[in-house]
PDB file of C-alpha atoms in Angstrom:
ATOM      1  CA  MET J   1      72.989 108.742  55.549  1.00  0.00           C
ATOM      2  CA  GLN J   2      71.615 109.336  59.069  1.00  0.00           C
ATOM      3  CA  GLN J   3      72.805 106.738  61.577  1.00  0.00           C
ATOM      4  CA  GLN J   4      71.234 105.614  64.825  1.00  0.00           C
ATOM      5  CA  ILE J   5      73.276 107.327  67.553  1.00  0.00           C
ATOM      6  CA  ARG J   6      72.918 106.236  71.160  1.00  0.00           C
ATOM      7  CA  ARG J   7      74.774 106.380  74.455  1.00  0.00           C
ATOM      8  CA  ALA J   8      77.349 103.636  74.715  1.00  0.00           C
ATOM      9  CA  SER J   9      77.049 100.903  77.314  1.00  0.00           C
ATOM     10  CA  ARG J  10      79.970  99.677  79.384  1.00  0.00           C
ATOM     11  CA  ALA J  11      80.192  96.688  77.008  1.00  0.00           C
ATOM     12  CA  ASP J  12      80.320  99.108  74.061  1.00  0.00           C
ATOM     13  CA  LEU J  13      83.283 100.845  75.682  1.00  0.00           C
ATOM     14  CA  ASP J  14      85.179  97.561  75.620  1.00  0.00           C
ATOM     15  CA  VAL J  15      84.479  97.360  71.885  1.00  0.00           C
ATOM     16  CA  MET J  16      85.743 100.928  71.463  1.00  0.00           C
ATOM     17  CA  ILE J  17      88.948 100.004  73.266  1.00  0.00           C
ATOM     18  CA  GLU J  18      89.475  97.134  70.846  1.00  0.00           C
ATOM     19  CA  TRP J  19      89.108  99.598  67.983  1.00  0.00           C
ATOM     20  CA  ALA J  20      91.695 101.853  69.634  1.00  0.00           C
ATOM     21  CA  ALA J  21      94.080  98.905  69.858  1.00  0.00           C
ATOM     22  CA  GLU J  22      93.535  98.188  66.164  1.00  0.00           C
ATOM     23  CA  GLU J  23      94.381 101.831  65.410  1.00  0.00           C
ATOM     24  CA  GLY J  24      97.716 101.320  67.186  1.00  0.00           C
ATOM     25  CA  TRP J  25      96.881 103.550  70.144  1.00  0.00           C
ATOM     26  CA  ASN J  26      98.046 100.920  72.671  1.00  0.00           C
ATOM     27  CA  PRO J  27      95.375 101.350  75.394  1.00  0.00           C
ATOM     28  CA  GLY J  28      96.059 100.442  78.997  1.00  0.00           C
ATOM     29  CA  LEU J  29      94.640  97.123  80.132  1.00  0.00           C
ATOM     30  CA  GLY J  30      92.651  98.621  82.993  1.00  0.00           C
ATOM     31  CA  ASP J  31      92.046 102.160  81.774  1.00  0.00           C
ATOM     32  CA  ALA J  32      88.357 101.890  80.937  1.00  0.00           C
ATOM     33  CA  GLY J  33      87.027 101.569  84.495  1.00  0.00           C
ATOM     34  CA  PRO J  34      88.326 104.888  85.878  1.00  0.00           C
ATOM     35  CA  PHE J  35      87.169 106.920  82.891  1.00  0.00           C
ATOM     36  CA  TRP J  36      83.770 105.217  82.896  1.00  0.00           C
ATOM     37  CA  ALA J  37      83.421 106.029  86.598  1.00  0.00           C
ATOM     38  CA  ALA J  38      84.243 109.685  85.911  1.00  0.00           C
ATOM     39  CA  ASP J  39      81.374 110.039  83.411  1.00  0.00           C
ATOM     40  CA  PRO J  40      79.370 106.918  82.507  1.00  0.00           C
ATOM     41  CA  GLU J  41      77.172 108.982  80.174  1.00  0.00           C
ATOM     42  CA  GLY J  42      80.078 110.434  78.216  1.00  0.00           C
ATOM     43  CA  TYR J  43      80.264 107.849  75.412  1.00  0.00           C
ATOM     44  CA  TRP J  44      78.278 107.454  72.185  1.00  0.00           C
ATOM     45  CA  VAL J  45      78.202 104.974  69.328  1.00  0.00           C
ATOM     46  CA  ALA J  46      76.606 104.970  65.899  1.00  0.00           C
ATOM     47  CA  ASP J  47      74.970 101.681  65.027  1.00  0.00           C
ATOM     48  CA  GLY J  48      75.010 100.007  61.648  1.00  0.00           C
ATOM     49  CA  GLU J  49      73.124  96.888  60.616  1.00  0.00           C
ATOM     50  CA  GLU J  50      75.426  94.633  62.637  1.00  0.00           C
ATOM     51  CA  GLY J  51      76.174  96.821  65.645  1.00  0.00           C
ATOM     52  CA  PRO J  52      78.424  99.800  66.414  1.00  0.00           C
ATOM     53  CA  VAL J  53      80.415 101.241  63.516  1.00  0.00           C
ATOM     54  CA  ALA J  54      81.696 104.505  65.032  1.00  0.00           C
ATOM     55  CA  ALA J  55      82.260 106.060  68.450  1.00  0.00           C
ATOM     56  CA  ILE J  56      83.217 109.181  70.353  1.00  0.00           C
ATOM     57  CA  SER J  57      83.693 110.142  74.014  1.00  0.00           C
ATOM     58  CA  LEU J  58      83.392 113.304  76.052  1.00  0.00           C
ATOM     59  CA  VAL J  59      84.423 112.750  79.662  1.00  0.00           C
ATOM     60  CA  ARG J  60      82.922 115.641  81.634  1.00  0.00           C
ATOM     61  CA  TYR J  61      84.850 116.056  84.861  1.00  0.00           C
ATOM     62  CA  ASN J  62      82.710 118.913  86.149  1.00  0.00           C
ATOM     63  CA  GLU J  63      80.425 121.673  84.902  1.00  0.00           C
ATOM     64  CA  ASN J  64      83.380 123.604  83.464  1.00  0.00           C
ATOM     65  CA  TYR J  65      85.667 121.071  81.761  1.00  0.00           C
ATOM     66  CA  GLY J  66      85.514 117.983  79.587  1.00  0.00           C
ATOM     67  CA  PHE J  67      87.890 116.014  77.373  1.00  0.00           C
ATOM     68  CA  LEU J  68      86.925 114.658  73.970  1.00  0.00           C
ATOM     69  CA  GLY J  69      88.319 111.584  72.264  1.00  0.00           C
ATOM     70  CA  PHE J  70      87.837 107.996  71.068  1.00  0.00           C
ATOM     71  CA  TYR J  71      86.775 109.552  67.790  1.00  0.00           C
ATOM     72  CA  ILE J  72      86.852 106.413  65.651  1.00  0.00           C
ATOM     73  CA  THR J  73      84.906 105.204  62.628  1.00  0.00           C
ATOM     74  CA  ARG J  74      85.414 101.660  61.416  1.00  0.00           C
ATOM     75  CA  PRO J  75      87.467 101.711  58.190  1.00  0.00           C
ATOM     76  CA  ASP J  76      84.692 100.198  56.063  1.00  0.00           C
ATOM     77  CA  HIS J  77      82.256 102.964  57.132  1.00  0.00           C
ATOM     78  CA  ARG J  78      84.460 106.018  56.681  1.00  0.00           C
ATOM     79  CA  GLY J  79      83.559 108.777  54.262  1.00  0.00           C
ATOM     80  CA  ARG J  80      79.832 108.546  54.963  1.00  0.00           C
ATOM     81  CA  GLY J  81      79.463 111.422  57.424  1.00  0.00           C
ATOM     82  CA  ILE J  82      78.954 109.149  60.422  1.00  0.00           C
ATOM     83  CA  GLY J  83      81.815 110.682  62.382  1.00  0.00           C
ATOM     84  CA  GLN J  84      80.447 114.183  61.882  1.00  0.00           C
ATOM     85  CA  GLN J  85      77.099 113.149  63.345  1.00  0.00           C
ATOM     86  CA  LEU J  86      78.841 111.775  66.430  1.00  0.00           C
ATOM     87  CA  TRP J  87      81.027 114.873  66.674  1.00  0.00           C
ATOM     88  CA  GLN J  88      77.963 117.101  66.791  1.00  0.00           C
ATOM     89  CA  GLN J  89      76.439 114.885  69.480  1.00  0.00           C
ATOM     90  CA  ALA J  90      79.515 115.188  71.708  1.00  0.00           C
ATOM     91  CA  ILE J  91      79.951 118.924  71.164  1.00  0.00           C
ATOM     92  CA  SER J  92      76.285 119.470  72.013  1.00  0.00           C
ATOM     93  CA  ALA J  93      76.725 117.516  75.252  1.00  0.00           C
ATOM     94  CA  ALA J  94      79.660 119.733  76.211  1.00  0.00           C
ATOM     95  CA  ASP J  95      77.351 122.726  76.719  1.00  0.00           C
ATOM     96  CA  ARG J  96      79.544 125.702  77.684  1.00  0.00           C
ATOM     97  CA  ARG J  97      82.422 123.670  79.080  1.00  0.00           C
ATOM     98  CA  ILE J  98      86.015 124.168  78.046  1.00  0.00           C
ATOM     99  CA  VAL J  99      86.785 121.061  75.991  1.00  0.00           C
ATOM    100  CA  GLY J 100      90.254 119.629  75.449  1.00  0.00           C
ATOM    101  CA  LEU J 101      91.422 117.029  72.969  1.00  0.00           C
ATOM    102  CA  ASP J 102      94.641 115.401  71.797  1.00  0.00           C
ATOM    103  CA  GLY J 103      94.366 115.139  68.050  1.00  0.00           C
ATOM    104  CA  VAL J 104      96.674 113.683  65.456  1.00  0.00           C
ATOM    105  CA  VAL J 105      98.625 116.436  63.752  1.00  0.00           C
ATOM    106  CA  ALA J 106      96.932 115.858  60.396  1.00  0.00           C
ATOM    107  CA  GLN J 107      93.517 116.735  61.877  1.00  0.00           C
ATOM    108  CA  GLN J 108      94.468 120.080  63.426  1.00  0.00           C
ATOM    109  CA  GLU J 109      92.824 122.125  60.687  1.00  0.00           C
ATOM    110  CA  ASN J 110      89.588 120.136  60.938  1.00  0.00           C
ATOM    111  CA  TYR J 111      89.430 120.652  64.689  1.00  0.00           C
ATOM    112  CA  GLY J 112      90.232 124.323  64.196  1.00  0.00           C
ATOM    113  CA  ARG J 113      87.172 124.722  62.004  1.00  0.00           C
ATOM    114  CA  SER J 114      85.111 123.440  64.947  1.00  0.00           C
ATOM    115  CA  GLY J 115      86.435 126.129  67.263  1.00  0.00           C
ATOM    116  CA  PHE J 116      89.447 124.342  68.758  1.00  0.00           C
ATOM    117  CA  ALA J 117      92.710 126.274  69.118  1.00  0.00           C
ATOM    118  CA  TYR J 118      96.181 124.742  69.252  1.00  0.00           C
ATOM    119  CA  ALA J 119      97.851 124.931  72.672  1.00  0.00           C
ATOM    120  CA  HIS J 120     100.962 122.742  72.387  1.00  0.00           C
ATOM    121  CA  ALA J 121     102.226 119.389  71.200  1.00  0.00           C
ATOM    122  CA  ASN J 122     102.293 116.252  73.325  1.00  0.00           C
ATOM    123  CA  ILE J 123     105.002 113.788  72.353  1.00  0.00           C
ATOM    124  CA  ARG J 124     105.044 110.112  73.252  1.00  0.00           C
ATOM    125  CA  TYR J 125     108.494 108.785  74.114  1.00  0.00           C
ATOM    126  CA  GLY J 126     109.223 105.092  74.454  1.00  0.00           C
ATOM    127  CA  GLY J 127     111.958 102.538  74.873  1.00  0.00           C
ATOM    128  CA  ILE J 128     113.229  99.609  76.901  1.00  0.00           C
ATOM    129  CA  ILE J 129     113.937 100.618  80.471  1.00  0.00           C
ATOM    130  CA  ASP J 130     116.824  99.560  82.674  1.00  0.00           C
ATOM    131  CA  VAL J 131     117.019 101.750  85.786  1.00  0.00           C
ATOM    132  CA  VAL J 132     117.944 101.327  89.431  1.00  0.00           C
ATOM    133  CA  GLU J 133     115.162 101.891  91.959  1.00  0.00           C
ATOM    134  CA  PRO J 134     115.988 104.905  94.132  1.00  0.00           C
ATOM    135  CA  PRO J 135     116.093 104.554  97.934  1.00  0.00           C
ATOM    136  CA  GLY J 136     114.190 106.808 100.278  1.00  0.00           C
ATOM    137  CA  ALA J 137     111.476 106.571 102.895  1.00  0.00           C
ATOM    138  CA  ASP J 138     109.669 109.515 101.289  1.00  0.00           C
ATOM    139  CA  LEU J 139     108.811 107.482  98.150  1.00  0.00           C
ATOM    140  CA  LEU J 140     105.603 105.670  99.040  1.00  0.00           C
ATOM    141  CA  GLU J 141     103.153 103.355  97.355  1.00  0.00           C
ATOM    142  CA  VAL J 142      99.832 105.182  97.082  1.00  0.00           C
ATOM    143  CA  ALA J 143      97.295 104.028  99.681  1.00  0.00           C
ATOM    144  CA  PRO J 144      93.702 105.136 100.419  1.00  0.00           C
ATOM    145  CA  VAL J 145      94.948 107.355 103.233  1.00  0.00           C
ATOM    146  CA  HIS J 146      96.755 109.503 100.665  1.00  0.00           C
ATOM    147  CA  MET J 147      93.694 110.193  98.517  1.00  0.00           C
ATOM    148  CA  PRO J 148      92.673 113.595  99.941  1.00  0.00           C
ATOM    149  CA  LEU J 149      96.212 114.903  99.479  1.00  0.00           C
ATOM    150  CA  LEU J 150      96.496 113.475  95.974  1.00  0.00           C
ATOM    151  CA  VAL J 151      93.153 114.812  94.789  1.00  0.00           C
ATOM    152  CA  ASP J 152      94.186 118.314  95.878  1.00  0.00           C
ATOM    153  CA  TYR J 153      97.640 117.957  94.329  1.00  0.00           C
ATOM    154  CA  ASP J 154      96.292 116.578  91.042  1.00  0.00           C
ATOM    155  CA  ARG J 155      93.960 119.569  90.707  1.00  0.00           C
ATOM    156  CA  ARG J 156      96.990 121.848  90.247  1.00  0.00           C
ATOM    157  CA  PHE J 157      97.722 120.176  86.905  1.00  0.00           C
ATOM    158  CA  VAL J 158      94.237 119.437  85.537  1.00  0.00           C
ATOM    159  CA  PRO J 159      91.409 121.929  84.906  1.00  0.00           C
ATOM    160  CA  ALA J 160      89.009 120.013  87.201  1.00  0.00           C
ATOM    161  CA  ARG J 161      89.075 117.964  90.391  1.00  0.00           C
ATOM    162  CA  ARG J 162      89.186 114.278  89.446  1.00  0.00           C
ATOM    163  CA  GLU J 163      88.275 112.600  92.729  1.00  0.00           C
ATOM    164  CA  VAL J 164      85.974 109.932  91.269  1.00  0.00           C
ATOM    165  CA  PHE J 165      88.432 109.176  88.481  1.00  0.00           C
ATOM    166  CA  LEU J 166      91.484 109.025  90.773  1.00  0.00           C
ATOM    167  CA  ARG J 167      89.854 106.702  93.281  1.00  0.00           C
ATOM    168  CA  GLU J 168      89.716 104.116  90.493  1.00  0.00           C
ATOM    169  CA  TRP J 169      92.873 105.070  88.589  1.00  0.00           C
ATOM    170  CA  LEU J 170      95.109 104.820  91.655  1.00  0.00           C
ATOM    171  CA  LYS J 171      93.954 101.369  92.751  1.00  0.00           C
ATOM    172  CA  SER J 172      96.761  98.833  92.655  1.00  0.00           C
ATOM    173  CA  SER J 173      96.180  95.829  90.416  1.00  0.00           C
ATOM    174  CA  ASP J 174      98.148  93.549  88.135  1.00  0.00           C
ATOM    175  CA  GLY J 175     100.443  95.770  86.125  1.00  0.00           C
ATOM    176  CA  ARG J 176      99.301  99.020  87.798  1.00  0.00           C
ATOM    177  CA  ARG J 177     101.173 100.881  90.551  1.00  0.00           C
ATOM    178  CA  SER J 178     101.114 104.437  91.814  1.00  0.00           C
ATOM    179  CA  VAL J 179     103.845 106.164  93.812  1.00  0.00           C
ATOM    180  CA  LEU J 180     104.028 109.530  95.559  1.00  0.00           C
ATOM    181  CA  LEU J 181     106.872 111.609  96.890  1.00  0.00           C
ATOM    182  CA  LEU J 182     105.975 112.984 100.322  1.00  0.00           C
ATOM    183  CA  ARG J 183     107.999 115.888 101.701  1.00  0.00           C
ATOM    184  CA  ASP J 184     107.178 117.441 105.092  1.00  0.00           C
ATOM    185  CA  GLY J 185     103.717 115.916 104.994  1.00  0.00           C
ATOM    186  CA  ALA J 186     102.883 117.321 101.561  1.00  0.00           C
ATOM    187  CA  VAL J 187     102.819 115.692  98.122  1.00  0.00           C
ATOM    188  CA  ALA J 188     105.749 116.879  95.998  1.00  0.00           C
ATOM    189  CA  ALA J 189     105.249 114.461  93.068  1.00  0.00           C
ATOM    190  CA  TYR J 190     103.246 111.428  92.044  1.00  0.00           C
ATOM    191  CA  GLY J 191     102.842 109.071  89.135  1.00  0.00           C
ATOM    192  CA  THR J 192     101.188 105.876  87.891  1.00  0.00           C
ATOM    193  CA  ILE J 193     102.504 103.060  85.717  1.00  0.00           C
ATOM    194  CA  ARG J 194     100.168 100.540  84.115  1.00  0.00           C
ATOM    195  CA  ALA J 195     100.352  97.628  81.739  1.00  0.00           C
ATOM    196  CA  CYS J 196      99.222  98.268  78.149  1.00  0.00           C
ATOM    197  CA  ARG J 197      98.685  96.098  75.091  1.00  0.00           C
ATOM    198  CA  ASN J 198     102.374  96.671  74.438  1.00  0.00           C
ATOM    199  CA  GLY J 199     104.661  97.446  77.355  1.00  0.00           C
ATOM    200  CA  PHE J 200     103.816  99.937  80.078  1.00  0.00           C
ATOM    201  CA  LYS J 201     102.812 103.589  80.242  1.00  0.00           C
ATOM    202  CA  ILE J 202     103.614 106.105  82.935  1.00  0.00           C
ATOM    203  CA  GLY J 203     100.997 108.775  83.406  1.00  0.00           C
ATOM    204  CA  PRO J 204     100.244 110.997  85.015  1.00  0.00           C
ATOM    205  CA  LEU J 205     103.667 112.116  86.226  1.00  0.00           C
ATOM    206  CA  PHE J 206     103.365 115.429  88.048  1.00  0.00           C
ATOM    207  CA  SER J 207     106.159 116.966  90.111  1.00  0.00           C
ATOM    208  CA  ASP J 208     107.169 120.243  91.710  1.00  0.00           C
ATOM    209  CA  THR J 209     110.791 119.665  90.667  1.00  0.00           C
ATOM    210  CA  GLU J 210     112.852 117.841  88.051  1.00  0.00           C
ATOM    211  CA  THR J 211     114.500 115.808  90.821  1.00  0.00           C
ATOM    212  CA  GLY J 212     111.142 114.667  92.168  1.00  0.00           C
ATOM    213  CA  ALA J 213     109.974 113.621  88.707  1.00  0.00           C
ATOM    214  CA  ASP J 214     113.157 111.606  88.216  1.00  0.00           C
ATOM    215  CA  LEU J 215     112.744 109.829  91.563  1.00  0.00           C
ATOM    216  CA  VAL J 216     109.129 108.846  90.916  1.00  0.00           C
ATOM    217  CA  PHE J 217     109.917 107.827  87.328  1.00  0.00           C
ATOM    218  CA  ARG J 218     112.711 105.493  88.461  1.00  0.00           C
ATOM    219  CA  LYS J 219     110.641 104.087  91.309  1.00  0.00           C
ATOM    220  CA  LEU J 220     107.913 103.156  88.835  1.00  0.00           C
ATOM    221  CA  ALA J 221     110.056 102.063  85.907  1.00  0.00           C
ATOM    222  CA  ALA J 222     112.432  99.866  87.907  1.00  0.00           C
ATOM    223  CA  GLY J 223     109.604  97.415  88.464  1.00  0.00           C
ATOM    224  CA  VAL J 224     109.360  96.673  84.724  1.00  0.00           C
ATOM    225  CA  ASN J 225     113.036  96.683  83.739  1.00  0.00           C
ATOM    226  CA  GLY J 226     113.545  95.060  80.360  1.00  0.00           C
ATOM    227  CA  SER J 227     110.115  96.154  79.082  1.00  0.00           C
ATOM    228  CA  ASP J 228     109.057  98.995  76.811  1.00  0.00           C
ATOM    229  CA  VAL J 229     107.930 102.047  78.767  1.00  0.00           C
ATOM    230  CA  TYR J 230     106.058 104.999  77.267  1.00  0.00           C
ATOM    231  CA  LEU J 231     105.699 108.523  78.600  1.00  0.00           C
ATOM    232  CA  ASP J 232     103.577 111.260  76.977  1.00  0.00           C
ATOM    233  CA  ILE J 233     105.111 114.650  77.712  1.00  0.00           C
ATOM    234  CA  PRO J 234     104.035 118.207  76.888  1.00  0.00           C
ATOM    235  CA  GLU J 235     106.572 119.375  74.322  1.00  0.00           C
ATOM    236  CA  PRO J 236     107.235 122.745  76.024  1.00  0.00           C
ATOM    237  CA  ASN J 237     108.597 121.004  79.155  1.00  0.00           C
ATOM    238  CA  ALA J 238     112.349 120.843  78.467  1.00  0.00           C
ATOM    239  CA  SER J 239     112.991 119.042  81.762  1.00  0.00           C
ATOM    240  CA  ALA J 240     110.585 116.263  80.745  1.00  0.00           C
ATOM    241  CA  LYS J 241     112.437 115.870  77.448  1.00  0.00           C
ATOM    242  CA  ALA J 242     115.720 115.743  79.373  1.00  0.00           C
ATOM    243  CA  LEU J 243     114.295 112.956  81.554  1.00  0.00           C
ATOM    244  CA  CYS J 244     113.380 110.971  78.435  1.00  0.00           C
ATOM    245  CA  ASP J 245     116.828 111.535  76.945  1.00  0.00           C
ATOM    246  CA  ARG J 246     118.477 110.462  80.194  1.00  0.00           C
ATOM    247  CA  TYR J 247     116.811 107.049  80.032  1.00  0.00           C
ATOM    248  CA  ASN J 248     117.161 106.648  76.278  1.00  0.00           C
ATOM    249  CA  LEU J 249     113.464 107.022  75.465  1.00  0.00           C
ATOM    250  CA  LYS J 250     112.823 108.076  71.873  1.00  0.00           C
ATOM    251  CA  PRO J 251     109.888 109.994  70.326  1.00  0.00           C
ATOM    252  CA  VAL J 252     107.401 107.622  68.710  1.00  0.00           C
ATOM    253  CA  PHE J 253     104.155 109.603  68.330  1.00  0.00           C
ATOM    254  CA  GLU J 254     102.871 113.178  68.486  1.00  0.00           C
ATOM    255  CA  THR J 255      99.485 114.741  69.140  1.00  0.00           C
ATOM    256  CA  ALA J 256      98.206 118.300  69.231  1.00  0.00           C
ATOM    257  CA  ARG J 257      96.617 119.469  72.488  1.00  0.00           C
ATOM    258  CA  MET J 258      93.779 121.774  71.533  1.00  0.00           C
ATOM    259  CA  TYR J 259      91.024 123.521  73.460  1.00  0.00           C
ATOM    260  CA  ARG J 260      87.599 124.867  72.631  1.00  0.00           C
ATOM    261  CA  GLY J 261      87.311 127.843  74.935  1.00  0.00           C
ATOM    262  CA  PRO J 262      90.024 129.534  76.967  1.00  0.00           C
ATOM    263  CA  ASP J 263      93.347 127.760  77.368  1.00  0.00           C
ATOM    264  CA  PRO J 264      93.301 126.677  81.039  1.00  0.00           C
ATOM    265  CA  GLY J 265      96.945 127.690  81.449  1.00  0.00           C
ATOM    266  CA  LEU J 266      98.265 124.493  82.989  1.00  0.00           C
ATOM    267  CA  PRO J 267     101.738 124.542  84.619  1.00  0.00           C
ATOM    268  CA  LEU J 268     103.440 122.582  81.825  1.00  0.00           C
ATOM    269  CA  ALA J 269     106.882 122.919  83.431  1.00  0.00           C
ATOM    270  CA  ARG J 270     105.666 120.614  86.220  1.00  0.00           C
ATOM    271  CA  ILE J 271     103.780 118.152  84.004  1.00  0.00           C
ATOM    272  CA  TYR J 272     106.211 115.363  83.108  1.00  0.00           C
ATOM    273  CA  GLY J 273     103.594 112.916  81.875  1.00  0.00           C
ATOM    274  CA  ILE J 274      99.944 113.364  80.955  1.00  0.00           C
ATOM    275  CA  THR J 275      97.141 110.954  81.769  1.00  0.00           C
ATOM    276  CA  THR J 276      96.196 109.169  78.543  1.00  0.00           C
ATOM    277  CA  PHE J 277      93.155 107.215  77.474  1.00  0.00           C
ATOM    278  CA  GLU J 278      94.030 106.921  73.796  1.00  0.00           C
ATOM    279  CA  LEU J 279      91.746 109.848  73.226  1.00  0.00           C
ATOM    280  CA  GLY J 280      93.388 111.473  70.215  1.00  0.00           C
TER     281      GLY J 280
END
């Protein structure tokens, strides 16, 4: 049955986030705004008789790269081909861009049939945190003056510059903080922690060294001691796993990072936490 597919409004995105929460994806409380700012035309819904029944997103960061997710059909409308119609809409909007996604392991074969190739696993670790905040004048709360440096630094770990996204993502608000490690006037690491439906997530967490990642992690996590903290790490990064083990975080969820088009070859050894939007 052909459904009415249309671009999602900002209000529709809030509905999609509620669906993600119902799926157990634990979205961040303030995540929608930055991703909407990055690409306000990158969301679609399929309407049923009483409103949206399925959704998908494709956040296009530039002319070369986009990230696909929020691929959700309401349980009472599954098995009717609605999701496939939305999938085709998003893939068409991608044009010739490299497209990434984080898919649940069970869907890898389906994504493969659509031209996506497995790159690596991402594993979500979580647990109750109790750490001591590290000292040091080189650990700073992110401020607007740092934005040019951070946009350049972030680009080393993501296939596109995310200036519009980061200007919103890095704003301090209730339950959201960002910290950078500044060495000799240059960014050596940075990360964000934000409140979610359950606990807090850290992401991104990028660092030139294992020591820098540990410092930023503790600086962020110490502010929520006694709460659950989650960190999504690329499985090939052994130092990121060691960080999780050090603070007694346990694996709770796994996704498959896949790309349509060339693997962008990200420096996984320096990616200690990915930016998540419950996209899998």
